[in-house]
Coordinates of C-alpha atoms in Angstrom, one line a residue:
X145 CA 114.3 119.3 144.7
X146 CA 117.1 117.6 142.4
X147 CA 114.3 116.4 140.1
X148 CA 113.2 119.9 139.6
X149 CA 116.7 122.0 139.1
X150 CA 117.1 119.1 136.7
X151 CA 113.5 119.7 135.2
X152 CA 114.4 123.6 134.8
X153 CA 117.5 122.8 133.7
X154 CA 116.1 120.8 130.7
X155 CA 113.6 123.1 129.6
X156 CA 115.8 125.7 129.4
X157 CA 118.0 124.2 127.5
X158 CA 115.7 123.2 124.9
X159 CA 114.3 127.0 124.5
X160 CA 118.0 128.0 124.1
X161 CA 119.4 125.3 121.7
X162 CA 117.1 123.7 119.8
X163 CA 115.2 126.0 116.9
X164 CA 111.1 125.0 117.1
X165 CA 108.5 125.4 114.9
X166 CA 106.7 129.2 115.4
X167 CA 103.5 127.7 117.3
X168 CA 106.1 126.4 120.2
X169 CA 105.7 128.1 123.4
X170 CA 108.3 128.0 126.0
X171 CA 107.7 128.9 129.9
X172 CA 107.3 132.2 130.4
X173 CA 107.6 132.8 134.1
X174 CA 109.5 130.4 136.8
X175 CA 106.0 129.7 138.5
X176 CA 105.3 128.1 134.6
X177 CA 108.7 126.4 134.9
X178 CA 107.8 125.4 138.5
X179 CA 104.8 123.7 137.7
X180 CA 106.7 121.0 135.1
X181 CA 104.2 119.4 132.7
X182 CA 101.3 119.4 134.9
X183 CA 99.4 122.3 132.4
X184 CA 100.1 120.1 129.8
X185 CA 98.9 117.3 131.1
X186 CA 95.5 118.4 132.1
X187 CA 94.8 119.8 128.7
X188 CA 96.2 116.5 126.3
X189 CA 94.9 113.3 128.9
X190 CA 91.5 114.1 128.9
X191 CA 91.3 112.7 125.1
X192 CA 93.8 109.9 125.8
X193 CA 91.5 106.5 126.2
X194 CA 91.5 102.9 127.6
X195 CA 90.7 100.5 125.3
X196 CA 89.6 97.2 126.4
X197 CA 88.7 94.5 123.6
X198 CA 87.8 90.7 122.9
X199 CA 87.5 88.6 120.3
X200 CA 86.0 84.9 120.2
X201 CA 88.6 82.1 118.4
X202 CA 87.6 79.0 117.3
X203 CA 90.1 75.9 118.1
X204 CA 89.5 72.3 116.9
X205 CA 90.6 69.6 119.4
X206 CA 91.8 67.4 117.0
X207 CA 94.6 68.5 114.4
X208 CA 93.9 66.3 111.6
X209 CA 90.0 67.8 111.1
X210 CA 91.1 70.2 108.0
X211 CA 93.4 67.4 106.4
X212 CA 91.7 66.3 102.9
X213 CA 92.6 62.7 104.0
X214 CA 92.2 62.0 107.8
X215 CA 89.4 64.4 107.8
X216 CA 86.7 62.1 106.9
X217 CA 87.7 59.6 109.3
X218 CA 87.3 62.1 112.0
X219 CA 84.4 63.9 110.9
X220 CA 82.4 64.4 113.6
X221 CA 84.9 64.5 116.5
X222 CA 86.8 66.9 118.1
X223 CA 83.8 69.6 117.4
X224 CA 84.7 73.5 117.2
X225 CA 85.4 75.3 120.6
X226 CA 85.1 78.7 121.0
X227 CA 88.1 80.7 123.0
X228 CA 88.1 84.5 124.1
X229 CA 91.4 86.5 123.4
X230 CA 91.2 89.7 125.1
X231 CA 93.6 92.7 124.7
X232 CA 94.2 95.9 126.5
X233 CA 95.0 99.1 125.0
X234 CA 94.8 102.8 124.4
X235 CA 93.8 104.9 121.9
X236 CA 93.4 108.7 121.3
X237 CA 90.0 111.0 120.6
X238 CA 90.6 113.0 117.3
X239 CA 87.3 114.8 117.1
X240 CA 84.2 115.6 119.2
X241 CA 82.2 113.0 117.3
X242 CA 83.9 110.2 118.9
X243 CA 86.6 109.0 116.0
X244 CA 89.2 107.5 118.1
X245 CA 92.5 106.2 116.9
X246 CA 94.4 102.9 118.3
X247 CA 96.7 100.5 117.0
X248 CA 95.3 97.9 114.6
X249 CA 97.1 94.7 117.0
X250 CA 95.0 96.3 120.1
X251 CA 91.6 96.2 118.0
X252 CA 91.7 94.3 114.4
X253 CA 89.3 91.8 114.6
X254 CA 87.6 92.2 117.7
X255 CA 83.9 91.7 118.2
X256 CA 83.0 93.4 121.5
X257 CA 85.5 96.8 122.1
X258 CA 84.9 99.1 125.3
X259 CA 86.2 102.5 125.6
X260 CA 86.8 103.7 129.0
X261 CA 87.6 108.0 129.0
X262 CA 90.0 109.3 132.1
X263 CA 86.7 110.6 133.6
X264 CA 85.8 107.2 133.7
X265 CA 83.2 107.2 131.3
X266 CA 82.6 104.5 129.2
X267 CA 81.6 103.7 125.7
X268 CA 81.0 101.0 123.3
X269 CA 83.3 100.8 120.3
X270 CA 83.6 99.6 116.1
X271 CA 86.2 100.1 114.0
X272 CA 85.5 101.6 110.7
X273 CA 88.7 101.1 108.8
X274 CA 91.7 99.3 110.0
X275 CA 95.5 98.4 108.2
X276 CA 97.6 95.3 109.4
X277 CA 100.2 96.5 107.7
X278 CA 100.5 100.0 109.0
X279 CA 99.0 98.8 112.3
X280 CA 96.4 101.6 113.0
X281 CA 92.9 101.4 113.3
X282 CA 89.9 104.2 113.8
X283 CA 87.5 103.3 115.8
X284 CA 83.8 105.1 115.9
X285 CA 82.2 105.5 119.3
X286 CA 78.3 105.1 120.0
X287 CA 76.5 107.8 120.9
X288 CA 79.2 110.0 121.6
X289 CA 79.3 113.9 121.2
X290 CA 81.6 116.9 123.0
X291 CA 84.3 114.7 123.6
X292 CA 87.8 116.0 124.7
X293 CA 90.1 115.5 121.6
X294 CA 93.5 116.2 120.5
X295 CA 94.7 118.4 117.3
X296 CA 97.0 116.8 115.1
X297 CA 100.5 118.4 114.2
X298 CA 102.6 118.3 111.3
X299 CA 104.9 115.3 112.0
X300 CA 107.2 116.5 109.3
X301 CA 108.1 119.5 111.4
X302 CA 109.0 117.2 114.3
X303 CA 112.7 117.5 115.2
X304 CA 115.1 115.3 116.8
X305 CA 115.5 117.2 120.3
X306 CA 111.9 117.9 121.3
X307 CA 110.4 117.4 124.6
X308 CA 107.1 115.3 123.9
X309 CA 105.0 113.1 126.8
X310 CA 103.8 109.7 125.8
X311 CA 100.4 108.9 127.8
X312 CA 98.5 105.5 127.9
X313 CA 98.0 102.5 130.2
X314 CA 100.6 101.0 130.8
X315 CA 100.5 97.2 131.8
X316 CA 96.8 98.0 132.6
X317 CA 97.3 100.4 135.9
X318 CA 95.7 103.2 134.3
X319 CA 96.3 106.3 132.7
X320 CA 99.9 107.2 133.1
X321 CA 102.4 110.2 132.0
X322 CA 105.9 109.5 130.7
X323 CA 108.1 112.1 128.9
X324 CA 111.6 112.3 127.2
X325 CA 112.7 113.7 123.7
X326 CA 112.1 112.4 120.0
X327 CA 115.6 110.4 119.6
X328 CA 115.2 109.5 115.8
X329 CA 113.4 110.2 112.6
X330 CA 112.9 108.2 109.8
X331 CA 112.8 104.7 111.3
X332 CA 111.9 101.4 109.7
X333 CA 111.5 97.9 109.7
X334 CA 108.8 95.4 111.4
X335 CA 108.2 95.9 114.5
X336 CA 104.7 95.2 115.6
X337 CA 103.0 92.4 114.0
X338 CA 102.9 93.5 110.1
X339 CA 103.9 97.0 110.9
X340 CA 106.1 98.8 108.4
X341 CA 107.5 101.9 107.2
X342 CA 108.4 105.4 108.9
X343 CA 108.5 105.8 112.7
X344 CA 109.5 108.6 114.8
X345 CA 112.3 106.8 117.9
X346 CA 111.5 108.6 121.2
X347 CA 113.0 107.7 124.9
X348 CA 110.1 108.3 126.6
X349 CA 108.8 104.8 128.2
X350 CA 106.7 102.7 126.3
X351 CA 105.6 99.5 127.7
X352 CA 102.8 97.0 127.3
X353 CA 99.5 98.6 127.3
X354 CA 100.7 101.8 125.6
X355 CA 99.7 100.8 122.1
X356 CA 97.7 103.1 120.6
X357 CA 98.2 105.8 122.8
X358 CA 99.4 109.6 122.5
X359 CA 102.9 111.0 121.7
X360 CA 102.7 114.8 122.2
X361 CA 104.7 117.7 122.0
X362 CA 105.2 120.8 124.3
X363 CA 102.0 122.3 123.2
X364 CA 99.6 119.3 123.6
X365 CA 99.5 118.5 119.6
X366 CA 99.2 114.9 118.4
X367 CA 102.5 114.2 116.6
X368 CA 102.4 110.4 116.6
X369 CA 100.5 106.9 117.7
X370 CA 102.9 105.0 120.5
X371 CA 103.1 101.1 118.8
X372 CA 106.3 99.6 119.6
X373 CA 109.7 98.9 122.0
X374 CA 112.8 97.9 121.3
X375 CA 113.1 95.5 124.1
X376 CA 114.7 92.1 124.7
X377 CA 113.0 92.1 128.4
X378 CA 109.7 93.3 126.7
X379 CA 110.2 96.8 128.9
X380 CA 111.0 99.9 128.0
X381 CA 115.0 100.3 127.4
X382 CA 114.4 103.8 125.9
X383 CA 113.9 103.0 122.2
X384 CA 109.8 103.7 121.2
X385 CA 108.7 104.0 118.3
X386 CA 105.2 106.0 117.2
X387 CA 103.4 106.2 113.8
X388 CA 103.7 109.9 112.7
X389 CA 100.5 112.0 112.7
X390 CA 100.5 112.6 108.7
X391 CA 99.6 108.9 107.9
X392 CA 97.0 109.4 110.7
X393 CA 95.6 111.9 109.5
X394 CA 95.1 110.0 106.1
X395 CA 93.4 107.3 107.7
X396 CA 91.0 109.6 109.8
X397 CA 90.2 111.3 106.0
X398 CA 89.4 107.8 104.5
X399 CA 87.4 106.6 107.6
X400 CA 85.1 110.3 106.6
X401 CA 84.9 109.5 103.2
X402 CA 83.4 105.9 104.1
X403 CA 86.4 103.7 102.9
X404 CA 86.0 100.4 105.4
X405 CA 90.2 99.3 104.1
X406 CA 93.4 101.6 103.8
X407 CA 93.7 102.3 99.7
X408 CA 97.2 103.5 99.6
X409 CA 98.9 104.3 96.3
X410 CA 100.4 101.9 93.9
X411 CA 104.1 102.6 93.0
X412 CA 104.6 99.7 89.9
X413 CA 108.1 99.9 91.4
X414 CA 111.0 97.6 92.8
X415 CA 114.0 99.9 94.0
X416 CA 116.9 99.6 96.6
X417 CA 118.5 102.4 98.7
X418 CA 121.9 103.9 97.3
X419 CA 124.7 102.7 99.4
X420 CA 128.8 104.5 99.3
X421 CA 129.5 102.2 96.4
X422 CA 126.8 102.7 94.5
X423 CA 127.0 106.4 94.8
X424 CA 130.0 107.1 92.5
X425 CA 128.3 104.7 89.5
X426 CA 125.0 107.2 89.5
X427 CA 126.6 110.2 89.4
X428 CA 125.9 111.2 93.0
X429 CA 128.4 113.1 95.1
X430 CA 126.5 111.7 98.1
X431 CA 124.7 108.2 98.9
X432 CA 121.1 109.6 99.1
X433 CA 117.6 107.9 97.9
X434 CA 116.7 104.5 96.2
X435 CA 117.6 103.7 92.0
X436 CA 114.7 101.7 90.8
X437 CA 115.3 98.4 89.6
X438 CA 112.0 97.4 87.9
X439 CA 109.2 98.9 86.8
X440 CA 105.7 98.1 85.6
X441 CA 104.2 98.5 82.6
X442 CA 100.7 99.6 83.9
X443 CA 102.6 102.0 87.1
X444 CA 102.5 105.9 87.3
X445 CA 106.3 106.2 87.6
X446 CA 106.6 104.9 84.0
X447 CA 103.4 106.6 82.6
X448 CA 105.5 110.1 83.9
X449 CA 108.6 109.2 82.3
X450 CA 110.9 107.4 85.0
X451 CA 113.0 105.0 84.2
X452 CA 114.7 102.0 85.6
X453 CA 118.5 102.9 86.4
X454 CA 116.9 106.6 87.3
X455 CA 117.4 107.7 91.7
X456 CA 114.3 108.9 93.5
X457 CA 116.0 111.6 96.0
X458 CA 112.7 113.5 97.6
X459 CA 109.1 113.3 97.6
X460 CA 107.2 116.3 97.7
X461 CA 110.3 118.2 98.8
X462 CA 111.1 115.3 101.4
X463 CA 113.7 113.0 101.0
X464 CA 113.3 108.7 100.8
X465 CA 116.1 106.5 101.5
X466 CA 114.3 103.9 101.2
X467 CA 111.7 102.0 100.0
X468 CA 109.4 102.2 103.4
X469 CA 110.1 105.7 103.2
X470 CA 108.7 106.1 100.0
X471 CA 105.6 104.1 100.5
X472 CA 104.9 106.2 103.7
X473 CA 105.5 109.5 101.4
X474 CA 103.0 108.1 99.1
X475 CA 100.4 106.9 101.6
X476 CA 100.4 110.3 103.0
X477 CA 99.6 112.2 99.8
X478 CA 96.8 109.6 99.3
X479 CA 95.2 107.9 96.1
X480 CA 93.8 110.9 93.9
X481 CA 96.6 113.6 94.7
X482 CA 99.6 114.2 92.6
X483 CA 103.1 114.3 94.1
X484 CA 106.3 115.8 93.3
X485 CA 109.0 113.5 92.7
X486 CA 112.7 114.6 92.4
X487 CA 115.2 111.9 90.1
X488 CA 118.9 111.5 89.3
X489 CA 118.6 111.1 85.2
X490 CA 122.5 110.5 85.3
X491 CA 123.6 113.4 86.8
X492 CA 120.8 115.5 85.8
X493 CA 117.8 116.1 88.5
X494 CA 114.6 117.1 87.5
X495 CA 111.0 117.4 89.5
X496 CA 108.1 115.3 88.2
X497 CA 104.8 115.3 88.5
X498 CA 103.5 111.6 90.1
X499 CA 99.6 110.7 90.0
X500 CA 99.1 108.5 93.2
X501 CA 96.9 105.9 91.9
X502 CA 95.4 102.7 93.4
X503 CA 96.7 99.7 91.6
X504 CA 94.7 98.9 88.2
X505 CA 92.5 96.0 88.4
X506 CA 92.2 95.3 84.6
X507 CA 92.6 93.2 83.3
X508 CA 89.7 91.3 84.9
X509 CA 91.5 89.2 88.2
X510 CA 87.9 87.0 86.9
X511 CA 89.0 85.1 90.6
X512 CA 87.3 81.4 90.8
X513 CA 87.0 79.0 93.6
X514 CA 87.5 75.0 91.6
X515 CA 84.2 73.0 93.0
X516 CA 84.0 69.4 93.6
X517 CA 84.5 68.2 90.4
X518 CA 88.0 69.1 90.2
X519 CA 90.5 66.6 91.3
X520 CA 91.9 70.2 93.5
X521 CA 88.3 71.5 95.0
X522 CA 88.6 74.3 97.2
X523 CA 91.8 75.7 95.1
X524 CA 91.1 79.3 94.2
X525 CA 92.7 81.2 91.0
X526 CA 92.8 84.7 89.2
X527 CA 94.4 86.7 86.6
X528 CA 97.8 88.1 87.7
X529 CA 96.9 92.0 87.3
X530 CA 98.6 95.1 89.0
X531 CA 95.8 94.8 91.4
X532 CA 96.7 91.4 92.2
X533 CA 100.2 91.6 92.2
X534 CA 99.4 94.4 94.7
X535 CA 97.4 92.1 96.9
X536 CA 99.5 89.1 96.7
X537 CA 102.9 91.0 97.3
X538 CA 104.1 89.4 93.8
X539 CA 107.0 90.5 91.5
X540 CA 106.2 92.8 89.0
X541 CA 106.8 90.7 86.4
X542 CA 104.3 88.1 87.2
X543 CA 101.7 87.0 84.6
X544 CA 99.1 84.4 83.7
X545 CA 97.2 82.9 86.5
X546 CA 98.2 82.8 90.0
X547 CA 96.9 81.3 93.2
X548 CA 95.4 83.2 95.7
X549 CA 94.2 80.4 98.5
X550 CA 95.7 76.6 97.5
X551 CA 92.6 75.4 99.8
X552 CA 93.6 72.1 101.6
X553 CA 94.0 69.0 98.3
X554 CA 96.1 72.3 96.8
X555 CA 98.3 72.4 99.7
X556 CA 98.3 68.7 100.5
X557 CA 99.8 68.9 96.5
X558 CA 102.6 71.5 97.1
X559 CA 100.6 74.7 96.4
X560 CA 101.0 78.2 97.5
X561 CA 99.0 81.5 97.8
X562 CA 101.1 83.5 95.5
X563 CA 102.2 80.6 92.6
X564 CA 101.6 81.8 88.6
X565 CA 100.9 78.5 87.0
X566 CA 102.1 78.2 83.1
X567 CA 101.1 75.1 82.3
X568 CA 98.9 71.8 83.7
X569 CA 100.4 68.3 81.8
X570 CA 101.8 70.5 79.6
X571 CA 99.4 72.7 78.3
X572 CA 99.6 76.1 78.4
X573 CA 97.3 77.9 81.1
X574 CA 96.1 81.9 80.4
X575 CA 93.1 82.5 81.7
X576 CA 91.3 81.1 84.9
X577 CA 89.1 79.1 83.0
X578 CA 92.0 76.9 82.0
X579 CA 93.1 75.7 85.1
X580 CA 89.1 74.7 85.6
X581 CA 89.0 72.9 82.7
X582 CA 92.9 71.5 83.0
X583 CA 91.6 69.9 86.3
X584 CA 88.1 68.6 85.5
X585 CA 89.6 65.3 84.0
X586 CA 93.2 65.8 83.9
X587 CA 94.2 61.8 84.1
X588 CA 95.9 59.5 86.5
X589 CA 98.9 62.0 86.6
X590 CA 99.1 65.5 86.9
X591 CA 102.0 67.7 86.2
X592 CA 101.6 71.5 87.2
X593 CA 104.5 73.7 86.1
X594 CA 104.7 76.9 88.5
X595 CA 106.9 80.4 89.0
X596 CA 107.4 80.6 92.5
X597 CA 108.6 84.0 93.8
X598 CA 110.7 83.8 90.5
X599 CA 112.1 80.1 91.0
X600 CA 110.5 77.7 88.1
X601 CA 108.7 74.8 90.2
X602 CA 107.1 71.2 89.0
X603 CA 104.5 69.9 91.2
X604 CA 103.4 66.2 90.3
X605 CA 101.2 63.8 91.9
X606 CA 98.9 61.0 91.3
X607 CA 95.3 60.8 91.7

């Protein structure tokens, strides 16, 4: 009985204080209050889904099979042997057509993925397109028609305050229903495997087995993708984090259109958030966005007349305090549309127009793989573009020719994915070709002078 005054208690508080969005619907009668979330429940679980997945590794017994030197006196031992990592998950059904969305650590890279629905029915699964970075993943389901599914709702009208149920499986028991209240907006940082960017905080439990599953509000909408704790026991302590419905809805669009990768939009630009001292130097009565400290050539920012030195407050009416935030503004517009970006030009604020482009890939990368008569085989090189710098996570100011995989004589000589090489024993190196012909016959010695993340490097060694 204490649970439900407390219940009652709750909900009216929340239809008293907190101002919702016009589709909200509060209870209407104390038999609706009575019955808690139950309604609710019934109608949003149905398309909430158990994901069970595997994937076959392959581990060498002996450590020293990939080294360029040892190798060859164990070739032939220690032979390959495969190993099964399984995972357990949820994920949630966004249309009838079975396009079901989950979080990319539950399913990336799997190659046998069962869907199990509450009414027990099961289906075989493959994901169509899939992020590390943002950690979702939409998965197509065979044969599947007149599923349960969930709408999706506006995360940017999602207040602090609101009542929402997260639903998943939990450490594998099955199906289960938490609630509690969105506790933060805006949240970012890594928190699941390469996940970034913006996160809505909520209270309501998330634990192991959640991933992937549904974060809904009062009316059974889709406002975010459960992916993460806060946790140093690994349980929930009440911090949870879910990917917000917009970027999900971005992906699902991208999976239609056929794309098998996430293209988000290429920015050209290097900023930093304004702090309280760095307020009163830009004209700003208020520490608010992120003043851009670089800016490429080739990137839309420039082409639209930003400058470095200028603050980027909002996007599309929204405001970024930070560069995660501004990434996930511009993922959610998508490559193609045009956004509206507001700037401090000293301590005048104008709106621009943004195209959201994908990163140019001119000129040419003209990527090659050296062969085995280079003294580096296996090393692998292209032509630093923005395309490449994109790819490669690089500073905007990189040029020439950079390394994209060192192979293992590269990294036996100090090499990295990511180095823009400037000269081999002294010559200068512009093109891919270069570095083919540089390390055809280079000599007893070779000298290979590097930019590392900035840093000026000399890598020699002796053949």
């Amino acid at each position: 009985m204490t649970n439900l005054i407390r219940l009652i208690a709750a909900l009216l508080a929340f239809s008293l204080a907190v101002t919702v969005h016009a589709e909200t619907r509060v209870p209407q009668s104390r038999a609706e209050i009575a019955t808690g979330f139950a309604p609710l429940v019934k109608q949003a679980a149905p398309a909430v889904v158990n994901i069970y997945a595997r994937r076959v590794v392959e581990t060498r017994r002996n450590p020293f099979m990939d080294d360029p030197f040892f190798g060859d006196f164990f070739r032939g031992f220690g032979d390959p042997r495969p190993r099964v990592q399984n995972s357990l998950g949820s994920g949630v059904i966004l249309s009838g057509d079975g396009i079901v969305v989950s979080n990319f650590h539950v399913v990336g890279m799997a190659t046998d993925i069962r869907v199990v629905l509450s009414d027990r029915r099961e289906y075989s699964a493959r994901v169509v397109l899939g992020d590390e970075e943002s950690d979702l993943a939409i998965l197509q389901l065979d044969d599947a028609s007149d599923l349960p599914h969930l709408g999706l709702r506006d995360s940017d009208r999602v207040e602090v305050g609101e009542l929402v149920l997260a639903i998943g499986n939990p450490f594998g028991v099955g199906q289960t229903v938490s609630s509690g209240i969105i506790s933060g907006l805006a949240r970012s940082g890594a928190l699941t495997g390469q996940a970034r960017g913006y996160f809505l905080q909520t209270d309501a439990p998330i634990n192991p087995g959640n991933s992937g599953g549904a974060l809904v509000d009062v009316n059974g909408d889709l406002i975010g993708i459960n992916t993460s704790i806060l946790s140093r026991s690994g349980g929930s302590n009440g911090i949870g984090f879910a990917i917000p419905s917009n970027l999900v809805a971005q992906f699902v669009q991208q999976a239609r259109d056929g794309n098998d990768r996430f293209e988000r939009p290429w920015a050209g630009m290097s900023g930093q958030p304004v702090d309280a001292d760095m307020a009163g130097s830009l004209g700003l009565s208020i520490p608010e966005g992120i003043v851009i400290a670089d800016l490429h050539a080739e990137s839309p920012f420039a082409q639209a007349g930003l400058e470095v030195g200028d603050v980027i407050t909002h996007v599309d009416g929204l405001a970024v305090n930070s560069s995660s935030e501004m990434l996930f503004r511009m993922s959610v517009a998508g490559v193609g549309a045009t956004a509206q970006v507001t700037r401090m030009h000293g301590e005048e604020r104008q709106d621009i127009d943004v195209a959201m482009i994908a990163a140019p890939d001119t000129p040419s990368a003209d990527e090659r793989s050296l062969g085995r008569d280079s003294v580096l085989p296996g090393l692998t090189v292209a032509r630093a573009n923005p395309a490449m710098i994109a790819r490669l996570g690089l500073p905007l100011s990189t040029d020439g020719v950079v390394v994209t995989a060192p192979g293992p004589f590269g990294a036996r000589a100090g090499l990295r994915k990511g180095d823009a090489i400037d000269r081999i024993n002294r010559a200068r190196v512009a093109t891919t070709a270069d570095v083919v012909d540089a390390l055809r016959d280079p000599g007893r010695w070779v000298t290979i002078e590097l930019s590392r993340r900035g840093q000026p490097v000399q890598l020699r060694f002796r053949l």
